[in-house]
Coordinates of N, CA, C and O in Angstrom, one line a residue:
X199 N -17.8 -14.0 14.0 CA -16.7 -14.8 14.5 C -15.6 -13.9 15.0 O -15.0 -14.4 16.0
X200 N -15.2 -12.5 14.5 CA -14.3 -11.6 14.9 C -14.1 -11.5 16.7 O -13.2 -11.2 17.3
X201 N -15.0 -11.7 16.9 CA -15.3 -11.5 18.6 C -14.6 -12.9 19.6 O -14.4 -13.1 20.8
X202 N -14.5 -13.6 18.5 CA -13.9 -15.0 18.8 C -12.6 -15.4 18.8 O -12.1 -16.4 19.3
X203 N -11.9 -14.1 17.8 CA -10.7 -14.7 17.0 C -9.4 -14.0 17.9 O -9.4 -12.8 18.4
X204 N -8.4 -14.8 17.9 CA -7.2 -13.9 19.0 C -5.8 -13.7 17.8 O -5.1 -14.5 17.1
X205 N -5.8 -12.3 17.9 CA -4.6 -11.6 16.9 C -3.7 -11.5 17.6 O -3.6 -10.7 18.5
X206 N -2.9 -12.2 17.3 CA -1.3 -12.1 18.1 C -0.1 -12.3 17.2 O -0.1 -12.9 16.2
X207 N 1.2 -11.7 17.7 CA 2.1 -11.3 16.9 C 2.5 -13.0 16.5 O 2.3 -14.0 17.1
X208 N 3.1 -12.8 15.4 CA 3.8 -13.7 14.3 C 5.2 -14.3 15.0 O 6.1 -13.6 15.5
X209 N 5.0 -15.9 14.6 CA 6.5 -16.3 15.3 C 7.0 -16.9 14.4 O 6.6 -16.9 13.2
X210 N 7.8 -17.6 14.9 CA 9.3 -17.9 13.2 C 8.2 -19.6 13.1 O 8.4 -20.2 12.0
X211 N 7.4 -20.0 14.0 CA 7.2 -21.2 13.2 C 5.5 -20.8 12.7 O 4.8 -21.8 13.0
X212 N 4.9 -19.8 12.2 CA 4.0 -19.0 11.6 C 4.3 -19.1 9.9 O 3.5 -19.2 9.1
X213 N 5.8 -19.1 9.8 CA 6.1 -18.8 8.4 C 5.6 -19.6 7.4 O 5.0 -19.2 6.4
X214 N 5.7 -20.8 7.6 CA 5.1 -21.9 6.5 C 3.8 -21.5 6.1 O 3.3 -21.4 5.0
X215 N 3.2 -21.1 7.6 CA 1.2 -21.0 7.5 C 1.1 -19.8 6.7 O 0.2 -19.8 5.9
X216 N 2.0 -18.6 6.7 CA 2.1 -17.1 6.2 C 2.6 -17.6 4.6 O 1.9 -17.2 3.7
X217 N 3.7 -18.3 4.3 CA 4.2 -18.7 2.8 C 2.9 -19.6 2.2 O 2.9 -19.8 1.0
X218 N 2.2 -19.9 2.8 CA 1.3 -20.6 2.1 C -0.2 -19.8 1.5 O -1.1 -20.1 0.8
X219 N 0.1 -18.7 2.2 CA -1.2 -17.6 1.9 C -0.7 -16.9 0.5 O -1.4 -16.2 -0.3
X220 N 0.9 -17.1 0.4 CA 1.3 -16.2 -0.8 C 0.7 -16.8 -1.8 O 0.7 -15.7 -2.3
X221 N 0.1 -17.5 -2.6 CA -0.7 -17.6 -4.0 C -2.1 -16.1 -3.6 O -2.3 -15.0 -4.2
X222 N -2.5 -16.5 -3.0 CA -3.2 -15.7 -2.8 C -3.1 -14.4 -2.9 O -3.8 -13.6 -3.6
X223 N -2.1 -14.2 -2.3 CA -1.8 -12.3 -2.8 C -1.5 -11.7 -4.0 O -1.2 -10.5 -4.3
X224 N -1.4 -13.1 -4.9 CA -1.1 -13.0 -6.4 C -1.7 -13.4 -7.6 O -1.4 -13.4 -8.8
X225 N -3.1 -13.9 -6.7 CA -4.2 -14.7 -7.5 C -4.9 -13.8 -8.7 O -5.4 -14.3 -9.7
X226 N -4.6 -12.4 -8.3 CA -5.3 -11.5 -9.7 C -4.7 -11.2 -10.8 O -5.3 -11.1 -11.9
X227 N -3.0 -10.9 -10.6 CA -2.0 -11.0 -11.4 C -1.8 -9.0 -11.7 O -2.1 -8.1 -11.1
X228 N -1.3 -9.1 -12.6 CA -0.6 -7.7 -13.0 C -0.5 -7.2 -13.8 O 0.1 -7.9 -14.7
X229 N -0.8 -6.0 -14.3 CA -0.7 -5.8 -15.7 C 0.4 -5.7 -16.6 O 0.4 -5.8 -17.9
X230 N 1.8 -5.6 -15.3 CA 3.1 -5.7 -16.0 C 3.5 -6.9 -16.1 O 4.2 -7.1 -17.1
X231 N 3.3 -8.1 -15.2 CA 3.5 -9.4 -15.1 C 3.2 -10.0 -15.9 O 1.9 -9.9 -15.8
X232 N 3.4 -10.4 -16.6 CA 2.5 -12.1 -17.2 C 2.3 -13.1 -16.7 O 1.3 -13.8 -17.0
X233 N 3.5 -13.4 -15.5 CA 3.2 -14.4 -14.8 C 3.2 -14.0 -13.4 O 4.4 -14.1 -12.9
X234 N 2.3 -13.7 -12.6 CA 2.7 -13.0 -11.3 C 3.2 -14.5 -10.2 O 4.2 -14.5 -9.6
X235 N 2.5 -15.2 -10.3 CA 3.1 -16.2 -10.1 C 4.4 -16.8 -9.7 O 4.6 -17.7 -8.8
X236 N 5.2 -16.1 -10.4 CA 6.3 -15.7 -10.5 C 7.0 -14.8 -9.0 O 8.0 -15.1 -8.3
X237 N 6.3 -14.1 -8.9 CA 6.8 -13.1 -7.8 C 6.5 -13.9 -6.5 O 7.1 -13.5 -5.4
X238 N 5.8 -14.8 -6.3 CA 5.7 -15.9 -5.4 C 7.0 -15.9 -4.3 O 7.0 -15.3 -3.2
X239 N 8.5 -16.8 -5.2 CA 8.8 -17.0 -4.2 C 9.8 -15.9 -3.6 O 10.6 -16.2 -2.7
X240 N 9.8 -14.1 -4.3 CA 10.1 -13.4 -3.6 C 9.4 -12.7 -2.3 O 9.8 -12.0 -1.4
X241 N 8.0 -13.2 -2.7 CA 7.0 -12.3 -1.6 C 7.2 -13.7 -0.6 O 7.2 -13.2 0.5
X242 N 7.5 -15.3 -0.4 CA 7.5 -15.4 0.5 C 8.8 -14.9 1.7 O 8.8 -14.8 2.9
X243 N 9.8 -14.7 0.8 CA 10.8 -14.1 1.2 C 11.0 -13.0 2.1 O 11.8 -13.1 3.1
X244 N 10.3 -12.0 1.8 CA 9.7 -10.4 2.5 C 9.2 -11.0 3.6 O 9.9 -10.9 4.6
X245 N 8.0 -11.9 3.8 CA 7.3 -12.1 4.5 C 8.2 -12.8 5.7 O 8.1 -12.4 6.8
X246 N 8.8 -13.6 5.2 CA 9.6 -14.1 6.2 C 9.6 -13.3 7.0 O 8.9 -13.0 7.9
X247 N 11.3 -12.6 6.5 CA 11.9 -12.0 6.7 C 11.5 -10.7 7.9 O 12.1 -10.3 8.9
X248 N 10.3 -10.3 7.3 CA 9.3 -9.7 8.2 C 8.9 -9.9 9.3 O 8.6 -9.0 10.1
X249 N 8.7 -11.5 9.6 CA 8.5 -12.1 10.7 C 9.6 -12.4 11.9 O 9.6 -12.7 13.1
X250 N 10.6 -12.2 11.0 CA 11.9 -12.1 11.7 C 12.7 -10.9 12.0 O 13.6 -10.8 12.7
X251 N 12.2 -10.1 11.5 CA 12.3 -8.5 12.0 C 11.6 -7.6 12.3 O 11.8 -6.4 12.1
X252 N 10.5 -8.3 13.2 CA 9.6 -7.7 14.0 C 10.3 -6.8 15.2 O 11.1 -7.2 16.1
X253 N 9.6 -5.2 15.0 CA 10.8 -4.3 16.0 C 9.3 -3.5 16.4 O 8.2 -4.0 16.4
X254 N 9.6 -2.1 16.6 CA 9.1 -0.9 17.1 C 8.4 -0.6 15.6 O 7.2 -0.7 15.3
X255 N 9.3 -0.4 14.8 CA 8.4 0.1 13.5 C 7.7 -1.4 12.3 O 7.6 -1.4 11.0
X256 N 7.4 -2.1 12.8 CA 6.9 -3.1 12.1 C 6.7 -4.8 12.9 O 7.6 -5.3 13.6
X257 N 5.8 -5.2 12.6 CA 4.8 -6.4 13.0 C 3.7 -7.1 11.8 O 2.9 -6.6 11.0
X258 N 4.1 -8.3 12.1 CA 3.1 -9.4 11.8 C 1.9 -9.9 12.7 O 2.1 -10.4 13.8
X259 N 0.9 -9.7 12.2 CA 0.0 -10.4 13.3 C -0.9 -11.9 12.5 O -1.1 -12.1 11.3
X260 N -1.2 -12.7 13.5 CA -1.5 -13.5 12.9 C -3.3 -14.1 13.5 O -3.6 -14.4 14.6
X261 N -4.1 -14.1 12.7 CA -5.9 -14.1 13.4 C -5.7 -15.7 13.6 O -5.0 -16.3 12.8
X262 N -6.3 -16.4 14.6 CA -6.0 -17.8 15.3 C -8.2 -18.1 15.4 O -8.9 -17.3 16.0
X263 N -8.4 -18.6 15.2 CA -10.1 -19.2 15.7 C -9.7 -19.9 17.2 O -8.6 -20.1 17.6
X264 N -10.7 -20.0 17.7 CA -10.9 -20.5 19.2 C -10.0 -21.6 19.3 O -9.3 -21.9 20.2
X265 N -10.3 -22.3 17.9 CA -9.5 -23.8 18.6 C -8.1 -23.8 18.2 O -7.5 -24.9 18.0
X266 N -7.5 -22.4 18.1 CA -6.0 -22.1 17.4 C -5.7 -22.3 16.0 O -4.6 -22.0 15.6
X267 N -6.6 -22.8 15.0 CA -6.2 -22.8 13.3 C -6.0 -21.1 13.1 O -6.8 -20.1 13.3
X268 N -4.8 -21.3 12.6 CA -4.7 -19.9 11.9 C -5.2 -19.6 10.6 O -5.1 -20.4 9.7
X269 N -5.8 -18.4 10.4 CA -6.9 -18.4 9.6 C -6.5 -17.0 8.2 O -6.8 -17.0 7.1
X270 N -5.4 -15.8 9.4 CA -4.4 -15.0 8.3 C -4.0 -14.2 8.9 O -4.1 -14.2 10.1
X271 N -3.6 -13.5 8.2 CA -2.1 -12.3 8.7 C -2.3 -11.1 8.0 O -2.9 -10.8 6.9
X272 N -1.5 -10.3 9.0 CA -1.0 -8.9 8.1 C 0.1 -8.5 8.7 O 0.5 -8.6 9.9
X273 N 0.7 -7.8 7.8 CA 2.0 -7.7 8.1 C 2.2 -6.3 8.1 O 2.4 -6.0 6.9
X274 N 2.2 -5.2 8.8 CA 2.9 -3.9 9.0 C 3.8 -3.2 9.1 O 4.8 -3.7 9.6
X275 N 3.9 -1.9 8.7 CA 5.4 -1.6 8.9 C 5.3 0.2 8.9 O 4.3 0.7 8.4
X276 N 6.1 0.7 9.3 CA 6.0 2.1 9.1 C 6.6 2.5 8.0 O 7.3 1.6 7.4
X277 N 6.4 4.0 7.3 CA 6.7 3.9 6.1 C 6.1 5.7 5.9 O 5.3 6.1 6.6
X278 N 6.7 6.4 4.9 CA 6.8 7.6 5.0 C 5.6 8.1 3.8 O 5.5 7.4 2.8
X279 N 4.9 9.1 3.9 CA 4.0 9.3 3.4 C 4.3 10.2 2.1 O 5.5 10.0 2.0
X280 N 4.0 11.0 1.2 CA 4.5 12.2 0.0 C 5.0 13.2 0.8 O 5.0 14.3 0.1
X281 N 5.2 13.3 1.7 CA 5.1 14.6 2.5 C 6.5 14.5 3.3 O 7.3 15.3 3.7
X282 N 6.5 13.3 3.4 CA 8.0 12.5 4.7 C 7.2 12.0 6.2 O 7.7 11.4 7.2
X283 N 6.0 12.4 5.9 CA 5.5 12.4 7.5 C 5.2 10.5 7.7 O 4.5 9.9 6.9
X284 N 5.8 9.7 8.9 CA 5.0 8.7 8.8 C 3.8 8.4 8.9 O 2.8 9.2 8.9
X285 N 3.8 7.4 9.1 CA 2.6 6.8 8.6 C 2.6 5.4 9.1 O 3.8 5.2 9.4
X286 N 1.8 4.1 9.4 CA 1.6 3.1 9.4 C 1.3 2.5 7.8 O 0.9 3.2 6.9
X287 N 1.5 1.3 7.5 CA 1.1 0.6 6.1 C 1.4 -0.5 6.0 O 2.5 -1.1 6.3
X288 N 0.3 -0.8 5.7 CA -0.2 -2.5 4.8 C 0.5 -3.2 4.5 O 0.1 -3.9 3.6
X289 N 1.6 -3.5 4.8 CA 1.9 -4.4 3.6 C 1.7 -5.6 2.7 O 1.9 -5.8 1.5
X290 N 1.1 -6.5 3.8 CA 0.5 -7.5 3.0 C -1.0 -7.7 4.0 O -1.3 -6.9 4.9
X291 N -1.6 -8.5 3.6 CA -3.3 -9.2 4.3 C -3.4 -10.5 3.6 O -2.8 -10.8 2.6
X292 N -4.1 -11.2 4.2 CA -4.1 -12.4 3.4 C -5.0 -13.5 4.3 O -4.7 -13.9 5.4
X293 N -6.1 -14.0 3.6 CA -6.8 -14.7 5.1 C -7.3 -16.2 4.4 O -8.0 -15.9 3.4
X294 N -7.1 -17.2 4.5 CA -7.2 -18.2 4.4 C -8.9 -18.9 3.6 O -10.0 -19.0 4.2
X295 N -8.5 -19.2 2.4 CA -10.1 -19.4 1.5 C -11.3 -20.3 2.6 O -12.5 -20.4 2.3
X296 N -10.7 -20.7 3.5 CA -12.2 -21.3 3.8 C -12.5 -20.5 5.3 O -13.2 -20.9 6.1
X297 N -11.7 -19.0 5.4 CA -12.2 -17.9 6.5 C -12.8 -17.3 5.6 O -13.8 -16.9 6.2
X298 N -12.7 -17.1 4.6 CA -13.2 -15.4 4.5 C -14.7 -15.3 4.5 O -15.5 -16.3 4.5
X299 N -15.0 -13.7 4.5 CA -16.5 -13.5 4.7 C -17.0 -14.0 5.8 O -18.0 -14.7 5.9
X300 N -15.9 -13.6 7.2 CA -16.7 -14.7 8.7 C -15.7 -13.4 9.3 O -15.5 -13.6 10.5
X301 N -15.0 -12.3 8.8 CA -14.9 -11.3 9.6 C -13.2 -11.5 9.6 O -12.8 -10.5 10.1
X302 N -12.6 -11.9 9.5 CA -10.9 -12.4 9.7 C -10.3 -11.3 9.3 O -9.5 -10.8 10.2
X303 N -10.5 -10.7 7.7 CA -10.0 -9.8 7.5 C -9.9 -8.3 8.1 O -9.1 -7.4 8.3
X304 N -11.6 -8.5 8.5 CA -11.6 -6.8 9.1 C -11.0 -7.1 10.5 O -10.1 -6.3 10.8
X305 N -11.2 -8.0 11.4 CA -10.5 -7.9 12.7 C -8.9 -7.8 12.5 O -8.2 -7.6 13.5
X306 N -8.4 -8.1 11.1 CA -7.0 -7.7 11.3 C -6.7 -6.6 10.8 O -5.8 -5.9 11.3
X307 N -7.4 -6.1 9.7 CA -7.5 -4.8 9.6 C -7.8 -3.7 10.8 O -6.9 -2.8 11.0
X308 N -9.0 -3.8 11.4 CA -8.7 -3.4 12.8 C -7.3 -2.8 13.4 O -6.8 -1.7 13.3
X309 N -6.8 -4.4 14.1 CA -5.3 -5.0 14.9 C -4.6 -3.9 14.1 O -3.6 -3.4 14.6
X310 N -4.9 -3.4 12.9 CA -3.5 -3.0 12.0 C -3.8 -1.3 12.4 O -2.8 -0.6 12.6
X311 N -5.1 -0.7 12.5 CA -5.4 0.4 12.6 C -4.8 0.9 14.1 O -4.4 2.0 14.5
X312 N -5.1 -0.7 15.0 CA -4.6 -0.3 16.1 C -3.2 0.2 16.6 O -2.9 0.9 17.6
X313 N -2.5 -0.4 15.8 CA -1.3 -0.7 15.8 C -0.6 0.7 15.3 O 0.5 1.0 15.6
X314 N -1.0 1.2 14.9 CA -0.7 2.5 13.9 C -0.8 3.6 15.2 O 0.1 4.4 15.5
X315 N -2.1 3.5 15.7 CA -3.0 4.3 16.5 C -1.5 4.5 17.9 O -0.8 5.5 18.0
X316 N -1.4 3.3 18.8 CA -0.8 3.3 19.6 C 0.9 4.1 19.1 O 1.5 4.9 19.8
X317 N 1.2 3.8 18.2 CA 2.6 4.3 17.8 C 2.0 6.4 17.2 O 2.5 7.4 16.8
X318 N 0.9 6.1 17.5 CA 0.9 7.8 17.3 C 0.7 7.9 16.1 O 0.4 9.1 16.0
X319 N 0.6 7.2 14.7 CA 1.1 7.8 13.6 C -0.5 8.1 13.0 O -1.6 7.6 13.3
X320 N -0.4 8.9 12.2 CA -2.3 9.8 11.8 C -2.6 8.8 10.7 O -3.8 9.1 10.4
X321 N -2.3 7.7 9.8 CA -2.7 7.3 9.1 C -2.2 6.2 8.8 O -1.0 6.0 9.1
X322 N -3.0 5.0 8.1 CA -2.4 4.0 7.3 C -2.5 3.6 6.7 O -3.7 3.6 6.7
X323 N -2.1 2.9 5.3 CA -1.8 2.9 4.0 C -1.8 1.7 3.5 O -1.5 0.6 4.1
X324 N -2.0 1.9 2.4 CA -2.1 0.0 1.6 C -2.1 0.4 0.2 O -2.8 1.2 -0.4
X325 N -1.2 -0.5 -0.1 CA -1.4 -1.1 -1.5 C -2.3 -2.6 -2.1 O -2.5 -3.6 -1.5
X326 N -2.5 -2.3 -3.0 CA -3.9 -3.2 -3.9 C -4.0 -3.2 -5.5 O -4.0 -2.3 -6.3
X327 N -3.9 -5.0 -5.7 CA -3.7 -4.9 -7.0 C -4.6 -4.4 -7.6 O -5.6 -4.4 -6.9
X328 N -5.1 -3.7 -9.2 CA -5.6 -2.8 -9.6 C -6.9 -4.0 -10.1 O -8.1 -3.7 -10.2
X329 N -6.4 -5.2 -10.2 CA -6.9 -6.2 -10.4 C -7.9 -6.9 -9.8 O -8.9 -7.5 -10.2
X330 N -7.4 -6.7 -8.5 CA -8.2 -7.3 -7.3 C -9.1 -6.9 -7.3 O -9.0 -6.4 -6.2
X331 N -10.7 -6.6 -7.8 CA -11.8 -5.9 -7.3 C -12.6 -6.6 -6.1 O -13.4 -5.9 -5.5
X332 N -12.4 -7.9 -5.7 CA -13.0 -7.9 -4.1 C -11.9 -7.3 -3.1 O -12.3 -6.8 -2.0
X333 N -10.8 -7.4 -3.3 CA -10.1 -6.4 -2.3 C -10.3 -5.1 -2.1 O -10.4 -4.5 -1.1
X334 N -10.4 -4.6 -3.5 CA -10.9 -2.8 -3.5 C -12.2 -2.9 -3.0 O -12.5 -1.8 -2.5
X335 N -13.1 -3.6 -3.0 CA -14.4 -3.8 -2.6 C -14.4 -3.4 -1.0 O -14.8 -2.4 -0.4
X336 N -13.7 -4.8 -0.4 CA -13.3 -4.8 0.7 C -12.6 -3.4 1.4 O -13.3 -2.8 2.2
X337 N -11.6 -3.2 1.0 CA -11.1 -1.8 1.8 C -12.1 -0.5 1.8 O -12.1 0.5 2.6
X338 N -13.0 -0.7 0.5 CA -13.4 0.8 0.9 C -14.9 0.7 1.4 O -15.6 1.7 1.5
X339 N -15.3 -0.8 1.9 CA -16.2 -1.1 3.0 C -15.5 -0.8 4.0 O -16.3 -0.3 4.8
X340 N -14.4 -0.8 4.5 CA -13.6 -0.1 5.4 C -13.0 1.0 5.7 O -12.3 1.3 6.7
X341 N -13.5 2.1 4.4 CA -13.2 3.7 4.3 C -12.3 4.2 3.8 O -12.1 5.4 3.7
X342 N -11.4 2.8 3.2 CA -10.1 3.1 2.5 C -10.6 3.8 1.0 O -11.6 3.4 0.4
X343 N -9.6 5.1 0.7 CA -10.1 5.6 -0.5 C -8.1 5.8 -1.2 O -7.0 5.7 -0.8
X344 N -8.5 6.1 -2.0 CA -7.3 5.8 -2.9 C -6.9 7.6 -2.9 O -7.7 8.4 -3.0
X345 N -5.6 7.7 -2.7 CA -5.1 8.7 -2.6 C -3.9 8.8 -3.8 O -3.7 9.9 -4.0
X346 N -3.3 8.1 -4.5 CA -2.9 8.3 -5.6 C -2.9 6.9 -6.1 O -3.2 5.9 -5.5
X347 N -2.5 7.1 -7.8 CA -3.0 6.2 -8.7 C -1.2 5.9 -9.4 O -0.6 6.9 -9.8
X348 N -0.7 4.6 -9.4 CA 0.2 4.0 -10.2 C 0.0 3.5 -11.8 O -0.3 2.3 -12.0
X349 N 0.0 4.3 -12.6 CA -0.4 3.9 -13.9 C 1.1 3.1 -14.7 O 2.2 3.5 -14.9
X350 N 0.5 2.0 -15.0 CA 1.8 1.3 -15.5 C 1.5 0.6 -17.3 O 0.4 0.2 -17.6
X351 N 2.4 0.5 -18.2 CA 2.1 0.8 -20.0 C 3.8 -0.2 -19.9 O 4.8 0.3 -19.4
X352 N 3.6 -1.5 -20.5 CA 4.6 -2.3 -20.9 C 5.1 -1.9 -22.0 O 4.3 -2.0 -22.9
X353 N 6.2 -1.5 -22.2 CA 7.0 -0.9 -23.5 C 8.0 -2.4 -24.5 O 8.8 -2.4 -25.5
X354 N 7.7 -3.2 -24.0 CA 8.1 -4.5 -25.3 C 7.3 -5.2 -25.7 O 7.5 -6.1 -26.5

């Protein structure tokens, strides 16, 4: 289907379709959270917001099927690596339960590589709940390897 689908940047009336993917990015939950759930209606927030401060160092793109249903997004941004050097990065993905496994994700993954590529920068980056094992599945069907590890120990 990827050969089908047209990635184009994100507009302010995208947001509802983009706030409604947020369960999704939260569906595995957290080891510090109890309720990730919770973080809901700050991540619609970002996202927005994101959509609305699309510049030079950062974009939303949004995957459309032939007959225009939008199907999901990713949202990018530049961002500094351990080193200071930039970088391109992930910030969110998110593709809609009755796309997946029809290619949505990798063609935006793709769009995001490309996006990186044209701005020059040698690399891009993502974060992944530790939870999520078809996401980790997913990225490293795509070559992503983990370059450091966030270890997190609730102290109450």
């Amino acid at each position: 289907m990827n050969d089908r689908l047209l990635i184009r940047p994100a507009r302010e009336r995208d947001c509802q379709f983009i706030a409604g993917l947020v369960p999704s990015l939260l569906e595995f939950g957290s080891p510090t959270w109890d309720d990730a759930g919770a973080l809901a209606p700050g991540f619609r927030e970002v996202l927005a917001d994101a959509v609305r401060a699309q510049g030079p160092g950062s974009t939303v793109l949004v995957a459309e099927g032939p007959d225009g249903t939008r199907l999901g997004f990713i949202s990018l941004r530049e961002g500094e690596d351990v080193v200071g050097a930039t970088r391109g990065h992930v910030a969110d993905l998110a593709v809609a339960a009755e796309a997946r496994r029809m290619g949505v994700g990798t063609a935006l993954m793709k769009a995001g590589e490309a996006w990186a590529r044209e701005r020059g920068l040698p690399a891009i980056s993502l974060d992944v709940w530790s939870t999520n094992g078809r996401a980790l599945t997913f990225y490293r069907h795509l070559g992503y390897r983990a370059e450091s590890l966030c270890l997190v120990r609730r102290v109450n």
